[in-house]
Amino acid sequence: MFFLCELDRTITLHPSFFGPRVKEYLTSKLLEDVEGTCTGRYYIICVMDTYKISEGRIIPGSGVAEFTVHYRAVVWRPFKGETVDAIVNSVNPQGFFAEVGPLSVFVSSHLIPSEIKFDANATPAQYTDNGDQVIENGTHIRIKLLNTRSD
């Protein structure tokens, strides 16, 4: 499920970036650092805007400054029981792996309907019912998440 969250991040900036464009540097560094990352609980999809940048605090001995940037971001958190669209990227006799955006998902062969069987003789390997249902690399599928865990 997607959410709009207010988050903050501490960014260090080298003295060579101090000047009238310091806010631009901080914003671009924030985008570079957080967009597309996983925090363990959710994925940061997109930074919408920055709404507060603290005064810089010089770190003694190094000369770099620390800024706290408050920002709004669109995040995606997968929930148990959520139905999502995925693309299959690997098929084996134990099941198949699929990608749901940044999330990797495994579907066990025990959870695949009994009429759909693994066909090792097919090229590429696939699950099929010898009719119109085929699960192979690149197949778009809709699955329900039974559990989530972060590595």
mmCIF file of C-alpha atoms in Angstrom:
data_model
loop_
_atom_site.group_PDB
_atom_site.id
_atom_site.type_symbol
_atom_site.label_atom_id
_atom_site.label_comp_id
_atom_site.label_asym_id
_atom_site.label_seq_id
_atom_site.Cartn_x
_atom_site.Cartn_y
_atom_site.Cartn_z
ATOM 1 C CA MET A 1 0.000 0.000 0.000
ATOM 2 C CA PHE A 2 1.257 3.489 -0.811
ATOM 3 C CA PHE A 3 1.535 6.244 1.765
ATOM 4 C CA LEU A 4 2.666 9.861 1.877
ATOM 5 C CA CYS A 5 5.060 10.111 4.836
ATOM 6 C CA GLU A 6 6.874 12.966 6.486
ATOM 7 C CA LEU A 7 10.441 11.845 7.099
ATOM 8 C CA ASP A 8 13.778 13.397 7.992
ATOM 9 C CA ARG A 9 17.402 12.664 7.189
ATOM 10 C CA THR A 10 20.706 14.071 8.381
ATOM 11 C CA ILE A 11 22.972 14.998 5.487
ATOM 12 C CA THR A 12 26.620 16.029 5.718
ATOM 13 C CA LEU A 13 27.914 18.558 3.233
ATOM 14 C CA HIS A 14 31.521 19.392 2.358
ATOM 15 C CA PRO A 15 32.537 23.078 2.729
ATOM 16 C CA SER A 16 33.077 23.390 -1.035
ATOM 17 C CA PHE A 17 29.272 23.249 -1.426
ATOM 18 C CA PHE A 18 28.562 26.095 1.015
ATOM 19 C CA GLY A 19 27.119 29.174 -0.630
ATOM 20 C CA PRO A 20 23.917 30.524 -2.155
ATOM 21 C CA ARG A 21 22.980 27.135 -3.725
ATOM 22 C CA VAL A 22 23.376 25.055 -0.546
ATOM 23 C CA LYS A 23 19.666 24.144 -0.496
ATOM 24 C CA GLU A 24 19.864 22.844 -4.071
ATOM 25 C CA TYR A 25 22.862 20.676 -3.153
ATOM 26 C CA LEU A 26 21.071 19.328 -0.083
ATOM 27 C CA THR A 27 17.939 18.501 -2.083
ATOM 28 C CA SER A 28 19.873 16.743 -4.840
ATOM 29 C CA LYS A 29 21.917 14.781 -2.255
ATOM 30 C CA LEU A 30 18.682 13.772 -0.500
ATOM 31 C CA LEU A 31 17.162 12.506 -3.766
ATOM 32 C CA GLU A 32 20.363 10.623 -4.570
ATOM 33 C CA ASP A 33 20.553 9.037 -1.098
ATOM 34 C CA VAL A 34 16.959 7.992 -0.388
ATOM 35 C CA GLU A 35 14.913 7.479 -3.567
ATOM 36 C CA GLY A 36 14.606 3.794 -4.384
ATOM 37 C CA THR A 37 15.895 2.563 -1.026
ATOM 38 C CA CYS A 38 14.398 0.181 1.512
ATOM 39 C CA THR A 39 14.333 1.053 5.204
ATOM 40 C CA GLY A 40 13.356 -2.454 6.280
ATOM 41 C CA ARG A 41 9.696 -1.563 6.769
ATOM 42 C CA TYR A 42 8.955 0.299 3.530
ATOM 43 C CA TYR A 43 10.407 1.357 0.185
ATOM 44 C CA ILE A 44 10.912 5.046 -0.559
ATOM 45 C CA ILE A 45 9.514 5.461 -4.059
ATOM 46 C CA CYS A 46 9.735 9.206 -4.613
ATOM 47 C CA VAL A 47 10.617 12.342 -2.641
ATOM 48 C CA MET A 48 7.823 14.856 -3.183
ATOM 49 C CA ASP A 49 9.382 17.936 -1.576
ATOM 50 C CA THR A 50 11.516 19.265 1.256
ATOM 51 C CA TYR A 51 9.679 21.485 3.689
ATOM 52 C CA LYS A 52 12.296 22.292 6.323
ATOM 53 C CA ILE A 53 16.083 22.364 6.261
ATOM 54 C CA SER A 54 17.817 23.018 9.572
ATOM 55 C CA GLU A 55 20.701 25.400 10.091
ATOM 56 C CA GLY A 56 23.983 23.650 9.398
ATOM 57 C CA ARG A 57 26.071 22.431 12.318
ATOM 58 C CA ILE A 58 29.836 22.356 11.709
ATOM 59 C CA ILE A 59 31.476 19.091 12.775
ATOM 60 C CA PRO A 60 34.681 19.930 14.707
ATOM 61 C CA GLY A 61 37.885 18.666 13.125
ATOM 62 C CA SER A 62 36.509 17.907 9.676
ATOM 63 C CA GLY A 63 34.898 21.152 8.525
ATOM 64 C CA VAL A 64 31.843 19.413 7.078
ATOM 65 C CA ALA A 65 28.396 20.590 8.120
ATOM 66 C CA GLU A 66 25.440 18.496 9.195
ATOM 67 C CA PHE A 67 21.942 19.480 8.072
ATOM 68 C CA THR A 68 18.657 17.847 9.050
ATOM 69 C CA VAL A 69 16.308 17.802 6.065
ATOM 70 C CA HIS A 70 12.591 17.199 6.631
ATOM 71 C CA TYR A 71 10.794 15.921 3.549
ATOM 72 C CA ARG A 72 7.626 14.287 2.252
ATOM 73 C CA ALA A 73 7.923 11.056 0.300
ATOM 74 C CA VAL A 74 5.693 8.481 -1.348
ATOM 75 C CA VAL A 75 6.505 5.137 0.258
ATOM 76 C CA TRP A 76 5.300 1.606 -0.450
ATOM 77 C CA ARG A 77 4.840 -0.862 2.359
ATOM 78 C CA PRO A 78 3.779 -4.381 1.433
ATOM 79 C CA PHE A 79 1.204 -5.846 3.819
ATOM 80 C CA LYS A 80 0.315 -9.433 4.592
ATOM 81 C CA GLY A 81 -2.802 -10.285 2.569
ATOM 82 C CA GLU A 82 -2.236 -7.529 -0.018
ATOM 83 C CA THR A 83 -2.841 -8.478 -3.666
ATOM 84 C CA VAL A 84 -0.117 -7.244 -6.029
ATOM 85 C CA ASP A 85 0.896 -7.552 -9.687
ATOM 86 C CA ALA A 86 4.252 -9.201 -10.365
ATOM 87 C CA ILE A 87 6.515 -10.316 -13.200
ATOM 88 C CA VAL A 88 8.025 -13.818 -13.053
ATOM 89 C CA ASN A 89 11.812 -13.838 -13.404
ATOM 90 C CA SER A 90 12.825 -17.401 -12.445
ATOM 91 C CA VAL A 91 11.031 -20.764 -12.548
ATOM 92 C CA ASN A 92 12.191 -23.997 -10.872
ATOM 93 C CA PRO A 93 10.552 -27.224 -9.582
ATOM 94 C CA GLN A 94 10.161 -25.766 -6.051
ATOM 95 C CA GLY A 95 8.200 -22.740 -7.292
ATOM 96 C CA PHE A 96 8.996 -19.433 -8.959
ATOM 97 C CA PHE A 97 10.439 -16.040 -8.133
ATOM 98 C CA ALA A 98 8.757 -12.814 -9.193
ATOM 99 C CA GLU A 99 9.433 -9.087 -8.882
ATOM 100 C CA VAL A 100 6.859 -6.710 -7.436
ATOM 101 C CA GLY A 101 8.618 -3.417 -8.098
ATOM 102 C CA PRO A 102 11.617 -3.469 -5.749
ATOM 103 C CA LEU A 103 10.312 -6.498 -3.834
ATOM 104 C CA SER A 104 11.398 -10.052 -4.657
ATOM 105 C CA VAL A 105 8.692 -12.684 -4.054
ATOM 106 C CA PHE A 106 8.829 -16.492 -3.975
ATOM 107 C CA VAL A 107 5.735 -18.570 -4.735
ATOM 108 C CA SER A 108 6.070 -22.181 -3.574
ATOM 109 C CA SER A 109 4.846 -25.003 -5.803
ATOM 110 C CA HIS A 110 2.573 -26.021 -2.895
ATOM 111 C CA LEU A 111 0.645 -22.766 -3.377
ATOM 112 C CA ILE A 112 0.189 -23.196 -7.130
ATOM 113 C CA PRO A 113 -3.149 -24.846 -8.084
ATOM 114 C CA SER A 114 -2.851 -28.641 -8.474
ATOM 115 C CA GLU A 115 -3.918 -28.610 -12.153
ATOM 116 C CA ILE A 116 -0.868 -26.461 -13.032
ATOM 117 C CA LYS A 117 2.227 -28.706 -13.129
ATOM 118 C CA PHE A 118 5.942 -28.028 -13.584
ATOM 119 C CA ASP A 119 7.163 -28.901 -17.071
ATOM 120 C CA ALA A 120 10.942 -29.442 -17.017
ATOM 121 C CA ASN A 121 10.982 -30.475 -20.696
ATOM 122 C CA ALA A 122 9.709 -27.097 -21.882
ATOM 123 C CA THR A 123 12.169 -24.456 -22.984
ATOM 124 C CA PRO A 124 12.219 -22.307 -20.917
ATOM 125 C CA ALA A 125 11.082 -24.254 -17.822
ATOM 126 C CA GLN A 126 7.498 -23.443 -16.926
ATOM 127 C CA TYR A 127 4.373 -24.295 -14.973
ATOM 128 C CA THR A 128 1.467 -25.158 -17.262
ATOM 129 C CA ASP A 129 -1.942 -26.820 -17.351
ATOM 130 C CA ASN A 130 -1.285 -27.847 -21.005
ATOM 131 C CA GLY A 131 -3.911 -25.289 -21.991
ATOM 132 C CA ASP A 132 -3.874 -21.523 -21.932
ATOM 133 C CA GLN A 133 -2.301 -21.077 -18.462
ATOM 134 C CA VAL A 134 1.496 -20.834 -18.593
ATOM 135 C CA ILE A 135 3.830 -19.435 -15.939
ATOM 136 C CA GLU A 136 7.327 -18.778 -17.322
ATOM 137 C CA ASN A 137 9.932 -15.995 -17.264
ATOM 138 C CA GLY A 138 8.289 -12.675 -18.125
ATOM 139 C CA THR A 139 4.731 -13.778 -17.274
ATOM 140 C CA HIS A 140 2.610 -11.102 -15.578
ATOM 141 C CA ILE A 141 0.777 -12.554 -12.593
ATOM 142 C CA ARG A 142 -1.381 -11.338 -9.724
ATOM 143 C CA ILE A 143 -0.527 -12.780 -6.312
ATOM 144 C CA LYS A 144 -1.601 -12.378 -2.698
ATOM 145 C CA LEU A 145 1.202 -11.821 -0.178
ATOM 146 C CA LEU A 146 1.018 -14.415 2.586
ATOM 147 C CA ASN A 147 3.956 -13.099 4.603
ATOM 148 C CA THR A 148 6.632 -10.430 4.501
ATOM 149 C CA ARG A 149 10.163 -10.284 5.843
ATOM 150 C CA SER A 150 13.141 -7.996 5.320
ATOM 151 C CA ASP A 151 16.729 -9.100 4.963
#
